[in-house]
Amino acid sequence: LNNVASGWWSVVSGGYENEASNVSAVVFGGSNNRASGDLSAVLGGFVNDAMGEHAVVSGGRYNVASGAGGAVSGGRMNMAVGMGTSVMGGLNNTAGGGEGASVSGGVNNVASGNHTS
């Protein structure tokens, strides 16, 4: 219902109020999710946003992957904001400010330097 796939080769595969708005962007269900980066994907969940090129959010709630190649693997209110950064779930974690930073879950953690975790 009310899903939008407006990018070239973009796909929304079910769910509610989802949007895939860039080249080859994909949303695989859930609700209120948005894939707006080239080749970005949201794999379900609720109010997740994959904005970076090749960014992926694998579900959860209120997660953002805005860095190129950034990834959030679920959880709640997590952000991967730098290039190649990742957050593997948890709550309110941020990987950003540096290339390749990662957080492996937990609560209220920040990895902000290059290749830090």
PDB file of C-alpha atoms in Angstrom:
ATOM      1  CA  LEU A   1       0.000   0.000   0.000  1.00  0.00           C
ATOM      2  CA  ASN A   2       1.253   3.447  -0.958  1.00  0.00           C
ATOM      3  CA  ASN A   3       4.705   2.189  -1.914  1.00  0.00           C
ATOM      4  CA  VAL A   4       6.771   4.150  -4.442  1.00  0.00           C
ATOM      5  CA  ALA A   5       9.602   2.924  -6.671  1.00  0.00           C
ATOM      6  CA  SER A   6      10.721   5.993  -8.619  1.00  0.00           C
ATOM      7  CA  GLY A   7      14.382   5.319  -9.432  1.00  0.00           C
ATOM      8  CA  TRP A   8      15.628   3.505 -12.510  1.00  0.00           C
ATOM      9  CA  TRP A   9      15.448  -0.249 -11.833  1.00  0.00           C
ATOM     10  CA  SER A  10      14.263   0.408  -8.275  1.00  0.00           C
ATOM     11  CA  VAL A  11      11.980  -2.054  -6.479  1.00  0.00           C
ATOM     12  CA  VAL A  12       9.632  -2.016  -3.497  1.00  0.00           C
ATOM     13  CA  SER A  13       8.621  -5.559  -2.630  1.00  0.00           C
ATOM     14  CA  GLY A  14       5.634  -5.150  -0.350  1.00  0.00           C
ATOM     15  CA  GLY A  15       5.030  -3.448   2.951  1.00  0.00           C
ATOM     16  CA  TYR A  16       3.468  -0.070   3.578  1.00  0.00           C
ATOM     17  CA  GLU A  17       4.563   3.518   2.774  1.00  0.00           C
ATOM     18  CA  ASN A  18       8.001   2.433   1.507  1.00  0.00           C
ATOM     19  CA  GLU A  19      10.066   4.301  -1.073  1.00  0.00           C
ATOM     20  CA  ALA A  20      12.951   3.334  -3.381  1.00  0.00           C
ATOM     21  CA  SER A  21      14.006   6.557  -5.078  1.00  0.00           C
ATOM     22  CA  ASN A  22      17.371   6.087  -6.751  1.00  0.00           C
ATOM     23  CA  VAL A  23      19.090   3.857  -9.313  1.00  0.00           C
ATOM     24  CA  SER A  24      18.644   0.186  -8.357  1.00  0.00           C
ATOM     25  CA  ALA A  25      17.408   1.073  -4.849  1.00  0.00           C
ATOM     26  CA  VAL A  26      15.432  -1.710  -3.135  1.00  0.00           C
ATOM     27  CA  VAL A  27      13.047  -1.934  -0.171  1.00  0.00           C
ATOM     28  CA  PHE A  28      11.928  -5.445   0.823  1.00  0.00           C
ATOM     29  CA  GLY A  29       8.868  -4.662   2.916  1.00  0.00           C
ATOM     30  CA  GLY A  30       8.252  -3.264   6.373  1.00  0.00           C
ATOM     31  CA  SER A  31       6.764   0.199   6.729  1.00  0.00           C
ATOM     32  CA  ASN A  32       7.926   3.773   6.216  1.00  0.00           C
ATOM     33  CA  ASN A  33      11.350   2.667   4.956  1.00  0.00           C
ATOM     34  CA  ARG A  34      13.364   4.578   2.358  1.00  0.00           C
ATOM     35  CA  ALA A  35      16.241   3.557   0.094  1.00  0.00           C
ATOM     36  CA  SER A  36      17.494   6.754  -1.538  1.00  0.00           C
ATOM     37  CA  GLY A  37      21.145   6.007  -2.341  1.00  0.00           C
ATOM     38  CA  ASP A  38      22.338   4.411  -5.586  1.00  0.00           C
ATOM     39  CA  LEU A  39      22.239   0.611  -5.131  1.00  0.00           C
ATOM     40  CA  SER A  40      20.971   1.013  -1.553  1.00  0.00           C
ATOM     41  CA  ALA A  41      18.662  -1.417   0.247  1.00  0.00           C
ATOM     42  CA  VAL A  42      16.374  -1.622   3.259  1.00  0.00           C
ATOM     43  CA  LEU A  43      15.432  -5.191   4.145  1.00  0.00           C
ATOM     44  CA  GLY A  44      12.315  -4.494   6.192  1.00  0.00           C
ATOM     45  CA  GLY A  45      11.685  -3.034   9.604  1.00  0.00           C
ATOM     46  CA  PHE A  46      10.142   0.323  10.453  1.00  0.00           C
ATOM     47  CA  VAL A  47      11.264   3.886   9.579  1.00  0.00           C
ATOM     48  CA  ASN A  48      14.717   2.900   8.320  1.00  0.00           C
ATOM     49  CA  ASP A  49      16.723   4.915   5.784  1.00  0.00           C
ATOM     50  CA  ALA A  50      19.556   3.805   3.486  1.00  0.00           C
ATOM     51  CA  MET A  51      20.809   7.097   2.022  1.00  0.00           C
ATOM     52  CA  GLY A  52      24.403   6.349   1.069  1.00  0.00           C
ATOM     53  CA  GLU A  53      25.546   4.741  -2.160  1.00  0.00           C
ATOM     54  CA  HIS A  54      25.571   0.941  -1.595  1.00  0.00           C
ATOM     55  CA  ALA A  55      24.168   1.491   1.932  1.00  0.00           C
ATOM     56  CA  VAL A  56      22.139  -1.271   3.609  1.00  0.00           C
ATOM     57  CA  VAL A  57      19.799  -1.390   6.603  1.00  0.00           C
ATOM     58  CA  SER A  58      18.766  -4.943   7.534  1.00  0.00           C
ATOM     59  CA  GLY A  59      15.631  -4.147   9.479  1.00  0.00           C
ATOM     60  CA  GLY A  60      15.035  -2.887  12.981  1.00  0.00           C
ATOM     61  CA  ARG A  61      13.590   0.547  13.800  1.00  0.00           C
ATOM     62  CA  TYR A  62      14.741   4.114  13.189  1.00  0.00           C
ATOM     63  CA  ASN A  63      18.109   3.115  11.724  1.00  0.00           C
ATOM     64  CA  VAL A  64      20.123   5.173   9.210  1.00  0.00           C
ATOM     65  CA  ALA A  65      22.962   4.190   6.869  1.00  0.00           C
ATOM     66  CA  SER A  66      24.053   7.448   5.258  1.00  0.00           C
ATOM     67  CA  GLY A  67      27.698   6.759   4.447  1.00  0.00           C
ATOM     68  CA  ALA A  68      28.777   5.171   1.169  1.00  0.00           C
ATOM     69  CA  GLY A  69      28.842   1.444   1.823  1.00  0.00           C
ATOM     70  CA  GLY A  70      27.437   1.943   5.327  1.00  0.00           C
ATOM     71  CA  ALA A  71      25.493  -0.871   6.983  1.00  0.00           C
ATOM     72  CA  VAL A  72      23.183  -1.228   9.975  1.00  0.00           C
ATOM     73  CA  SER A  73      22.174  -4.778  10.887  1.00  0.00           C
ATOM     74  CA  GLY A  74      18.987  -4.057  12.767  1.00  0.00           C
ATOM     75  CA  GLY A  75      18.503  -2.813  16.288  1.00  0.00           C
ATOM     76  CA  ARG A  76      17.004   0.562  17.105  1.00  0.00           C
ATOM     77  CA  MET A  77      18.149   4.162  16.506  1.00  0.00           C
ATOM     78  CA  ASN A  78      21.557   3.203  15.096  1.00  0.00           C
ATOM     79  CA  MET A  79      23.534   5.214  12.542  1.00  0.00           C
ATOM     80  CA  ALA A  80      26.343   4.316  10.123  1.00  0.00           C
ATOM     81  CA  VAL A  81      27.386   7.729   8.817  1.00  0.00           C
ATOM     82  CA  GLY A  82      30.936   7.346   7.482  1.00  0.00           C
ATOM     83  CA  MET A  83      32.211   5.539   4.395  1.00  0.00           C
ATOM     84  CA  GLY A  84      32.273   1.781   4.970  1.00  0.00           C
ATOM     85  CA  THR A  85      30.991   2.054   8.531  1.00  0.00           C
ATOM     86  CA  SER A  86      28.808  -0.525  10.244  1.00  0.00           C
ATOM     87  CA  VAL A  87      26.618  -1.000  13.311  1.00  0.00           C
ATOM     88  CA  MET A  88      25.654  -4.574  14.184  1.00  0.00           C
ATOM     89  CA  GLY A  89      22.451  -3.889  16.083  1.00  0.00           C
ATOM     90  CA  GLY A  90      21.925  -2.662  19.605  1.00  0.00           C
ATOM     91  CA  LEU A  91      20.416   0.650  20.653  1.00  0.00           C
ATOM     92  CA  ASN A  92      21.482   4.220  19.877  1.00  0.00           C
ATOM     93  CA  ASN A  93      24.918   3.378  18.457  1.00  0.00           C
ATOM     94  CA  THR A  94      26.871   5.468  15.926  1.00  0.00           C
ATOM     95  CA  ALA A  95      29.714   4.551  13.589  1.00  0.00           C
ATOM     96  CA  GLY A  96      30.930   7.659  11.840  1.00  0.00           C
ATOM     97  CA  GLY A  97      33.420  10.432  11.578  1.00  0.00           C
ATOM     98  CA  GLY A  98      35.945   7.951  10.268  1.00  0.00           C
ATOM     99  CA  GLU A  99      36.224   5.523   7.404  1.00  0.00           C
ATOM    100  CA  GLY A 100      35.614   1.880   8.304  1.00  0.00           C
ATOM    101  CA  ALA A 101      34.451   2.482  11.885  1.00  0.00           C
ATOM    102  CA  SER A 102      32.256  -0.209  13.447  1.00  0.00           C
ATOM    103  CA  VAL A 103      30.115  -0.841  16.522  1.00  0.00           C
ATOM    104  CA  SER A 104      29.181  -4.428  17.435  1.00  0.00           C
ATOM    105  CA  GLY A 105      25.927  -3.798  19.275  1.00  0.00           C
ATOM    106  CA  GLY A 106      25.351  -2.685  22.840  1.00  0.00           C
ATOM    107  CA  VAL A 107      23.852   0.619  23.947  1.00  0.00           C
ATOM    108  CA  ASN A 108      25.024   4.226  23.379  1.00  0.00           C
ATOM    109  CA  ASN A 109      28.363   3.387  21.746  1.00  0.00           C
ATOM    110  CA  VAL A 110      30.309   5.592  19.304  1.00  0.00           C
ATOM    111  CA  ALA A 111      33.163   4.633  16.962  1.00  0.00           C
ATOM    112  CA  SER A 112      34.413   7.859  15.429  1.00  0.00           C
ATOM    113  CA  GLY A 113      37.961   7.358  14.136  1.00  0.00           C
ATOM    114  CA  ASN A 114      39.224   5.625  11.023  1.00  0.00           C
ATOM    115  CA  HIS A 115      38.941   1.832  11.405  1.00  0.00           C
ATOM    116  CA  THR A 116      37.920   2.057  15.073  1.00  0.00           C
ATOM    117  CA  SER A 117      35.483  -0.254  16.821  1.00  0.00           C
TER     118      SER A 117
END
